[in-house]
Structure formats: C-alpha cells, structure tokens
Amino acid sequence: MVLAGPLDALVTRRARIVRLTGRRLAFGVPLVLVVSLATFGLAAASPFDPLDAYLGGVGDGYTEAERAALKHTLGLDQSWFASWWHWLANAVTGDLGYSRAYHAPVLQVLGDRLGWTALLGLAGSVVAVVLAGVLGAVAGLRPGGLADRAISALAVVLQAVPPFVIALGSVLLFAVTLRLFPASGLTDPGAAITAGSAARHLVLPALALGLSQVPWLVLGLREAITRAAGSDAVRGAQARGLPRRIVDLRHILPLSVTPFFALIGGRLPELLVGATVVETVFAWPGLGDATVNSARALDFPLLAIVTVLTVALVLLGNLAADAAAVAVDPRIEADG
C-alpha cells in the first residue's frame, strides 16, 4: 500500500505523456504535409529555371527540342502541384526521388549527410545546455552580484552577434592564432576519416553552434531562477530556516527546470538555422550545406525532404521538451 501512491502518480504521468504525444502527432502530420506542399509552391515561384541550374554553364549548348526533352525526362514540365503529388506518392513507398544537385538518389544524399548533421547538432546542444546551465544558475542564484552582472552583460552582447561571426571568430582565435583545432572538414587533407580526426574537427563547429544559443538559454534560465526564488514554496522553505544550499538545490533549481526545458525546445529552429551557417563556414558535410545547394539548384526532391525533416525535428524537439517537463513537474497539464 505504501507504493500505491507513487505508482499511481507514475501511471498518471505516463498517460498524460501519451495523450500529449497523440495530440501533437494529430497536429504535426498535417502540418508537415502543408509545409512540403508550400516548399514546392514557393520553389516554383522562384524566377530561376531549374533546368539551367541543372545544366550549369553548358545550358546554351542545347537546342530547344533537347531542352524540352530533358525537361520531360526530369519531370520539370509538370505543374508544381503535380510534382508535389508525385513526390508525396513516391515518398510514402520510401522513394524520395533523385537529387539533381548531387546527381544521386535523395536517400543516398541523406545517408551520407544526416549523421554528420545529427552529430554536430547534438554536440552543439550539449555545449549550449551545459554552459547555459552553469552560467544561468550562477547568475540567477545570486542576482545583482558581480557574477550576475558580468554574465548578463556578456549574454546581451553575444546574442547580438550573428552565428557566422561567432564561427569566423572561433576560427581566427582557435585555429589561426592559437592553432589548437583544425578549421574545416572532417580530417586533414589527404588523411583518412577516423573517429579521432572527426572529433578534433568537431570541436570548433560545435563550440560555435553552442555559443550562438547560449545567450538566450542563460537569460531564460536566470529569469526562471529569479521567479522561482520569489515563489511561496521557496519563501516557506526560507522561513523554516533551511540552509541556503538546500533551498537552492532542492527548491529553486527544480522549479526552474521546467521553463528551461521549454526554452530549449523552443530554440530548436534557431539551432537548425545556426547549423546551416556553421556547416558552411567549417565545410562540415551535413544537411546544412545540402540545403543551401538544393535551394540554389531548385532541387525539389532534396529541398522538400530537408524542409520536412527540419519541421519534424522542431516538432519532436518541442514534444520532447514538453514531455520531459510533464515527467518532472506533476503540476503541468499535458494539454497538447
């Protein structure tokens, strides 16, 4: 009977998370379809000719009949809606089409690049969460102090710096001046790709990506901590004479975790945008570079699936953040 209460609470939380997941999926699947449709529509409205992008600089050497035949072969003579429907019907069966930008099946392009983007995103997220967690806690637990003023000022300045400037600055400092880490690629020129070389080349891109997200997380966590410090629960703990360390660790910080989770989930779109910039600066062979190239070449199949994956990742990230918040704080309603 002693375990009945905790067990019931665990079952209730799981049920709430399941309901939350079901509602988000019911909303997310139609949203992904609409985004994929909009991708084809917006790409078709571009003034650039996808055939010229495919042919590169040799387009003038083709006759009109040859261009028309090539358009038909590539499916470029269809309306954008027909192209989207054809892509969607094939995507359901696992056929994502052929990338004109990379002259390879889209699945192959994703297989070659998705893992590297996931590795960079995970490493950048760890850097951002760890740095923001430490700095935000230091600033929030001692508001108005020297550390709080210094950290808050640094965060305000850093949030105004574009990700590409952070990336170039890290290259100048750590690669060019101090020569601590390599500046681009996965390995040294002419060398084979190994776990050690990839890890060394990952340091600067992950640091630049993480730093681009630190200011928002630091300021958000600091605000959450200062609000929690003024709550009735914390004032009651202080009135009971509990040591400050106990109040900080067992009352203030747990109350601040939930909004911090929500903020992390909400920053995923910026993390993805930053990853695209960082991959370009550091020549990291991920989906960010593929996104830029597919947009330039009006490569509909690759552009569509990259956009869909981006939206799906944002939705899943927000779902994971909300589910974690529900699991940590039983007072939160899983209203979807």
Coordinates of C-alpha atoms in Angstrom, one line a residue:
M1 CA 0.0 0.0 0.0
V2 CA 2.9 2.3 0.5
L3 CA 3.9 2.1 -3.1
A4 CA 0.3 2.7 -4.4
G5 CA 0.7 6.5 -4.3
P6 CA 4.0 6.8 -6.3
L7 CA 2.9 4.0 -8.7
D8 CA -0.4 5.8 -9.4
A9 CA 1.4 9.0 -10.0
L10 CA 3.8 7.3 -12.4
V11 CA 0.9 5.7 -14.3
T12 CA -0.9 9.1 -14.4
R13 CA 2.2 10.9 -15.8
R14 CA 2.7 8.2 -18.5
A15 CA -0.9 8.5 -19.5
R16 CA -0.6 12.3 -19.8
I17 CA 2.5 12.0 -21.9
V18 CA 0.8 9.5 -24.2
R19 CA -2.1 11.9 -24.6
L20 CA 0.3 14.8 -25.3
T21 CA 2.1 12.7 -27.9
G22 CA -1.2 11.7 -29.6
R23 CA -2.4 15.3 -29.8
R24 CA 1.0 16.6 -31.2
L25 CA 1.1 13.9 -33.8
A26 CA -2.5 14.7 -34.9
F27 CA -1.4 18.3 -35.4
G28 CA 2.1 17.6 -36.7
V29 CA 1.4 15.2 -39.6
P30 CA -1.0 17.6 -41.4
L31 CA 1.5 20.5 -40.7
V32 CA 4.3 18.5 -42.3
L33 CA 2.2 17.9 -45.4
V34 CA 1.3 21.5 -45.7
V35 CA 5.0 22.6 -45.3
S36 CA 6.1 20.1 -48.0
L37 CA 3.3 21.5 -50.3
A38 CA 4.4 25.1 -49.6
T39 CA 8.0 24.1 -50.4
F40 CA 7.1 23.1 -53.9
G41 CA 4.9 26.1 -54.4
L42 CA 7.5 28.6 -53.2
A43 CA 10.3 26.9 -55.2
A44 CA 8.1 27.0 -58.4
A45 CA 7.5 30.7 -57.8
S46 CA 11.3 31.4 -58.0
P47 CA 12.5 33.3 -61.0
F48 CA 15.3 30.8 -61.6
D49 CA 15.0 28.0 -64.1
P50 CA 15.7 24.6 -62.5
L51 CA 16.9 23.3 -65.9
D52 CA 19.5 26.0 -66.2
A53 CA 20.6 25.2 -62.6
Y54 CA 20.9 21.5 -63.6
L55 CA 22.8 22.2 -66.7
G56 CA 25.1 24.7 -65.1
G57 CA 27.2 26.7 -67.6
V58 CA 26.5 24.4 -70.6
G59 CA 22.8 25.2 -71.0
D60 CA 23.3 27.3 -74.1
G61 CA 24.7 24.3 -76.0
Y62 CA 21.3 22.6 -76.1
T63 CA 18.6 23.2 -78.6
E64 CA 15.0 24.0 -77.6
A65 CA 13.9 20.5 -78.5
E66 CA 16.7 19.0 -76.5
R67 CA 15.8 21.2 -73.5
A68 CA 12.2 20.2 -73.8
A69 CA 13.1 16.5 -73.9
L70 CA 15.4 16.9 -70.9
K71 CA 12.7 18.8 -69.0
H72 CA 10.3 15.9 -69.6
T73 CA 12.8 13.4 -68.5
L74 CA 13.5 15.3 -65.3
G75 CA 9.8 15.9 -64.7
L76 CA 10.3 19.7 -64.9
D77 CA 7.4 20.1 -67.4
Q78 CA 4.8 19.3 -64.7
S79 CA 2.9 21.8 -62.6
W80 CA 4.3 22.3 -59.1
F81 CA 1.3 20.6 -57.6
A82 CA 1.6 17.6 -59.8
S83 CA 5.3 17.4 -58.9
W84 CA 4.4 17.6 -55.2
W85 CA 1.8 14.9 -55.5
H86 CA 4.2 12.6 -57.4
W87 CA 6.9 13.2 -54.8
L88 CA 4.5 12.5 -51.9
A89 CA 3.2 9.3 -53.5
N90 CA 6.7 8.0 -54.0
A91 CA 7.8 9.2 -50.6
V92 CA 5.1 7.1 -48.9
T93 CA 6.7 4.0 -50.5
G94 CA 10.2 5.0 -49.4
D95 CA 11.3 6.5 -52.8
L96 CA 12.4 10.1 -52.1
G97 CA 13.4 10.8 -55.7
Y98 CA 16.7 11.8 -57.4
S99 CA 18.7 14.8 -56.4
R100 CA 19.7 16.9 -59.4
A101 CA 22.1 18.9 -57.3
Y102 CA 24.2 15.9 -56.2
H103 CA 23.3 13.6 -59.1
A104 CA 22.4 10.8 -56.7
P105 CA 19.3 9.4 -55.0
V106 CA 18.0 11.6 -52.3
L107 CA 18.2 8.7 -49.8
Q108 CA 21.9 8.3 -50.6
V109 CA 22.4 12.1 -50.0
L110 CA 20.6 11.9 -46.7
G111 CA 22.5 8.8 -45.7
D112 CA 25.8 10.5 -46.4
R113 CA 25.0 13.7 -44.5
L114 CA 22.3 13.2 -41.9
G115 CA 24.6 11.5 -39.4
W116 CA 27.1 14.4 -39.5
T117 CA 24.4 17.0 -39.0
A118 CA 23.0 15.0 -36.1
L119 CA 26.4 14.7 -34.5
L120 CA 27.0 18.5 -34.9
G121 CA 23.6 19.3 -33.6
L122 CA 24.0 17.0 -30.6
A123 CA 27.4 18.3 -29.7
G124 CA 26.3 21.9 -30.1
S125 CA 23.3 21.3 -27.9
V126 CA 25.4 19.8 -25.2
V127 CA 27.8 22.8 -25.3
A128 CA 24.8 25.2 -25.1
V129 CA 22.9 23.4 -22.4
V130 CA 26.0 22.8 -20.2
L131 CA 27.3 26.4 -20.5
A132 CA 23.9 27.9 -20.1
G133 CA 23.0 25.7 -17.2
V134 CA 26.2 26.7 -15.3
L135 CA 26.2 30.4 -16.1
G136 CA 22.4 30.8 -15.7
A137 CA 22.5 29.1 -12.3
V138 CA 25.4 31.2 -11.1
A139 CA 23.7 34.4 -12.3
G140 CA 20.2 33.6 -11.1
L141 CA 21.1 32.3 -7.7
R142 CA 23.0 35.4 -6.8
P143 CA 21.1 38.2 -8.6
G144 CA 22.7 41.6 -8.6
G145 CA 26.1 40.3 -7.8
L146 CA 29.3 40.8 -9.8
A147 CA 29.0 37.4 -11.5
D148 CA 25.4 38.1 -12.4
R149 CA 26.1 41.5 -13.9
A150 CA 29.1 40.1 -15.9
I151 CA 27.3 37.1 -17.2
S152 CA 24.1 39.0 -18.1
A153 CA 26.1 41.7 -19.9
L154 CA 28.1 39.1 -21.8
A155 CA 24.9 37.3 -22.8
V156 CA 23.3 40.5 -24.0
V157 CA 26.3 41.3 -26.2
L158 CA 26.7 37.8 -27.5
Q159 CA 23.0 37.5 -28.5
A160 CA 23.5 40.4 -31.0
V161 CA 26.4 38.6 -32.8
P162 CA 25.3 36.6 -35.8
P163 CA 26.3 32.9 -35.9
F164 CA 28.7 33.3 -38.8
V165 CA 30.6 36.0 -36.9
I166 CA 30.9 33.6 -34.0
A167 CA 32.1 30.9 -36.3
L168 CA 34.7 33.1 -38.0
G169 CA 35.8 34.5 -34.7
S170 CA 36.4 31.0 -33.3
V171 CA 38.4 30.1 -36.5
L172 CA 40.5 33.2 -36.1
L173 CA 41.2 32.6 -32.4
F174 CA 41.5 28.8 -32.0
A175 CA 42.6 27.7 -35.5
V176 CA 44.6 30.6 -36.9
T177 CA 46.1 32.3 -33.8
L178 CA 46.4 29.6 -31.2
R179 CA 46.4 26.6 -33.7
L180 CA 44.6 24.4 -31.2
F181 CA 42.0 22.9 -33.5
P182 CA 41.5 22.5 -37.3
A183 CA 39.3 24.9 -39.1
S184 CA 37.4 22.9 -41.6
G185 CA 36.4 19.5 -42.9
L186 CA 36.3 16.1 -41.2
T187 CA 40.0 15.3 -41.4
D188 CA 43.4 16.7 -42.5
P189 CA 44.0 16.9 -46.3
G190 CA 44.8 13.5 -47.7
A191 CA 44.2 11.6 -44.5
A192 CA 41.5 9.0 -43.9
I193 CA 38.5 9.9 -41.8
T194 CA 38.8 8.4 -38.3
A195 CA 36.9 8.9 -35.0
G196 CA 39.8 10.9 -33.6
S197 CA 40.1 13.2 -36.6
A198 CA 36.4 13.8 -36.7
A199 CA 36.3 14.6 -33.0
R200 CA 39.1 17.1 -33.4
H201 CA 37.4 18.8 -36.4
L202 CA 34.1 18.8 -34.5
V203 CA 35.3 20.9 -31.6
L204 CA 35.1 24.3 -33.3
P205 CA 31.8 23.8 -35.2
A206 CA 30.2 22.5 -32.0
L207 CA 31.6 25.4 -29.9
A208 CA 30.4 28.0 -32.5
L209 CA 27.0 26.4 -32.7
G210 CA 26.6 26.1 -29.0
L211 CA 27.8 29.6 -28.3
S212 CA 25.2 31.0 -30.7
Q213 CA 22.4 29.6 -28.4
V214 CA 24.0 30.2 -25.0
P215 CA 22.8 33.8 -24.5
W216 CA 19.0 33.0 -24.9
L217 CA 19.3 30.0 -22.6
V218 CA 21.4 31.8 -20.0
L219 CA 19.0 34.8 -19.8
G220 CA 15.9 32.5 -19.8
L221 CA 17.3 30.3 -17.0
R222 CA 18.3 33.3 -14.9
E223 CA 14.8 34.7 -15.3
A224 CA 13.3 31.3 -14.3
I225 CA 15.5 31.1 -11.2
T226 CA 14.7 34.6 -10.0
R227 CA 11.0 33.9 -10.4
A228 CA 11.3 30.6 -8.5
A229 CA 13.2 32.4 -5.7
G230 CA 10.2 34.6 -5.1
S231 CA 7.6 31.8 -5.0
D232 CA 5.6 30.9 -2.0
A233 CA 7.3 27.5 -1.7
V234 CA 10.8 29.0 -1.6
R235 CA 9.7 31.7 0.9
G236 CA 8.2 28.9 3.1
A237 CA 11.4 26.9 3.0
Q238 CA 13.4 30.0 3.9
A239 CA 11.0 30.7 6.8
R240 CA 11.6 27.2 8.2
G241 CA 15.3 28.1 8.5
L242 CA 16.6 25.7 5.9
P243 CA 20.2 26.3 4.8
R244 CA 20.6 28.4 1.6
R245 CA 22.3 25.5 -0.2
I246 CA 19.4 23.2 0.5
V247 CA 16.9 25.9 -0.7
D248 CA 18.9 26.4 -3.9
L249 CA 19.3 22.8 -4.8
R250 CA 16.0 21.3 -3.6
H251 CA 13.6 24.1 -4.2
I252 CA 14.8 26.9 -6.5
L253 CA 16.6 24.8 -9.2
P254 CA 13.9 22.1 -9.5
L255 CA 11.2 24.8 -10.0
S256 CA 13.4 26.4 -12.8
V257 CA 13.9 23.1 -14.7
T258 CA 10.5 23.1 -16.4
P259 CA 10.7 26.5 -18.1
F260 CA 14.3 25.8 -19.0
F261 CA 13.2 22.6 -20.8
A262 CA 10.5 24.6 -22.7
L263 CA 13.1 27.2 -23.7
I264 CA 15.4 24.5 -25.1
G265 CA 12.7 23.0 -27.2
G266 CA 11.7 26.5 -28.5
R267 CA 15.3 27.2 -29.5
L268 CA 15.5 24.3 -31.9
P269 CA 14.6 26.3 -35.0
E270 CA 17.4 28.7 -34.3
L271 CA 19.8 25.7 -33.7
L272 CA 19.0 24.4 -37.1
V273 CA 19.5 27.8 -38.8
G274 CA 22.7 28.2 -37.0
A275 CA 23.8 24.7 -38.0
T276 CA 23.3 25.6 -41.7
V277 CA 25.6 28.6 -41.3
V278 CA 28.2 26.8 -39.2
E279 CA 28.4 23.9 -41.6
T280 CA 29.0 26.3 -44.5
V281 CA 31.8 28.1 -42.6
F282 CA 33.5 25.0 -41.4
A283 CA 32.9 22.9 -44.6
W284 CA 31.1 20.4 -42.4
P285 CA 29.5 17.8 -44.8
G286 CA 26.0 17.9 -43.3
L287 CA 22.5 18.7 -44.4
G288 CA 23.1 22.4 -43.9
D289 CA 25.3 22.5 -47.0
A290 CA 22.9 20.3 -48.9
T291 CA 20.0 22.7 -48.0
V292 CA 21.9 25.6 -49.5
N293 CA 22.9 23.7 -52.6
S294 CA 19.4 22.3 -53.2
A295 CA 17.8 25.8 -52.8
R296 CA 20.3 27.2 -55.4
A297 CA 19.6 24.4 -57.8
L298 CA 15.9 24.3 -57.2
D299 CA 16.3 20.6 -56.4
F300 CA 12.7 20.0 -55.4
P301 CA 13.0 16.4 -54.0
L302 CA 16.0 17.1 -51.8
L303 CA 14.7 20.6 -50.7
A304 CA 11.4 19.1 -49.8
I305 CA 12.7 16.3 -47.7
V306 CA 15.2 18.5 -45.9
T307 CA 12.4 21.0 -45.1
V308 CA 10.2 18.2 -43.9
L309 CA 12.9 16.8 -41.7
T310 CA 13.6 20.2 -40.3
V311 CA 9.9 20.8 -39.4
A312 CA 9.6 17.3 -37.9
L313 CA 12.7 17.8 -35.8
V314 CA 11.4 21.0 -34.4
L315 CA 8.0 19.4 -33.6
L316 CA 9.8 16.4 -32.0
G317 CA 12.1 18.7 -30.0
N318 CA 9.2 20.6 -28.6
L319 CA 7.3 17.4 -27.8
A320 CA 10.4 16.0 -26.0
A321 CA 10.8 19.2 -24.0
D322 CA 7.1 19.3 -23.0
A323 CA 7.1 15.5 -22.2
A324 CA 10.2 16.0 -20.0
A325 CA 8.5 18.9 -18.3
V326 CA 5.4 16.8 -17.6
A327 CA 7.5 14.0 -16.3
V328 CA 9.5 16.3 -13.9
D329 CA 6.6 18.5 -12.7
P330 CA 3.3 16.8 -12.0
R331 CA 1.5 20.1 -11.8
I332 CA 1.8 20.7 -15.5
E333 CA -1.2 19.7 -17.6
A334 CA -0.5 17.9 -20.8
D335 CA -3.0 19.8 -22.9
G336 CA -1.1 19.4 -26.1

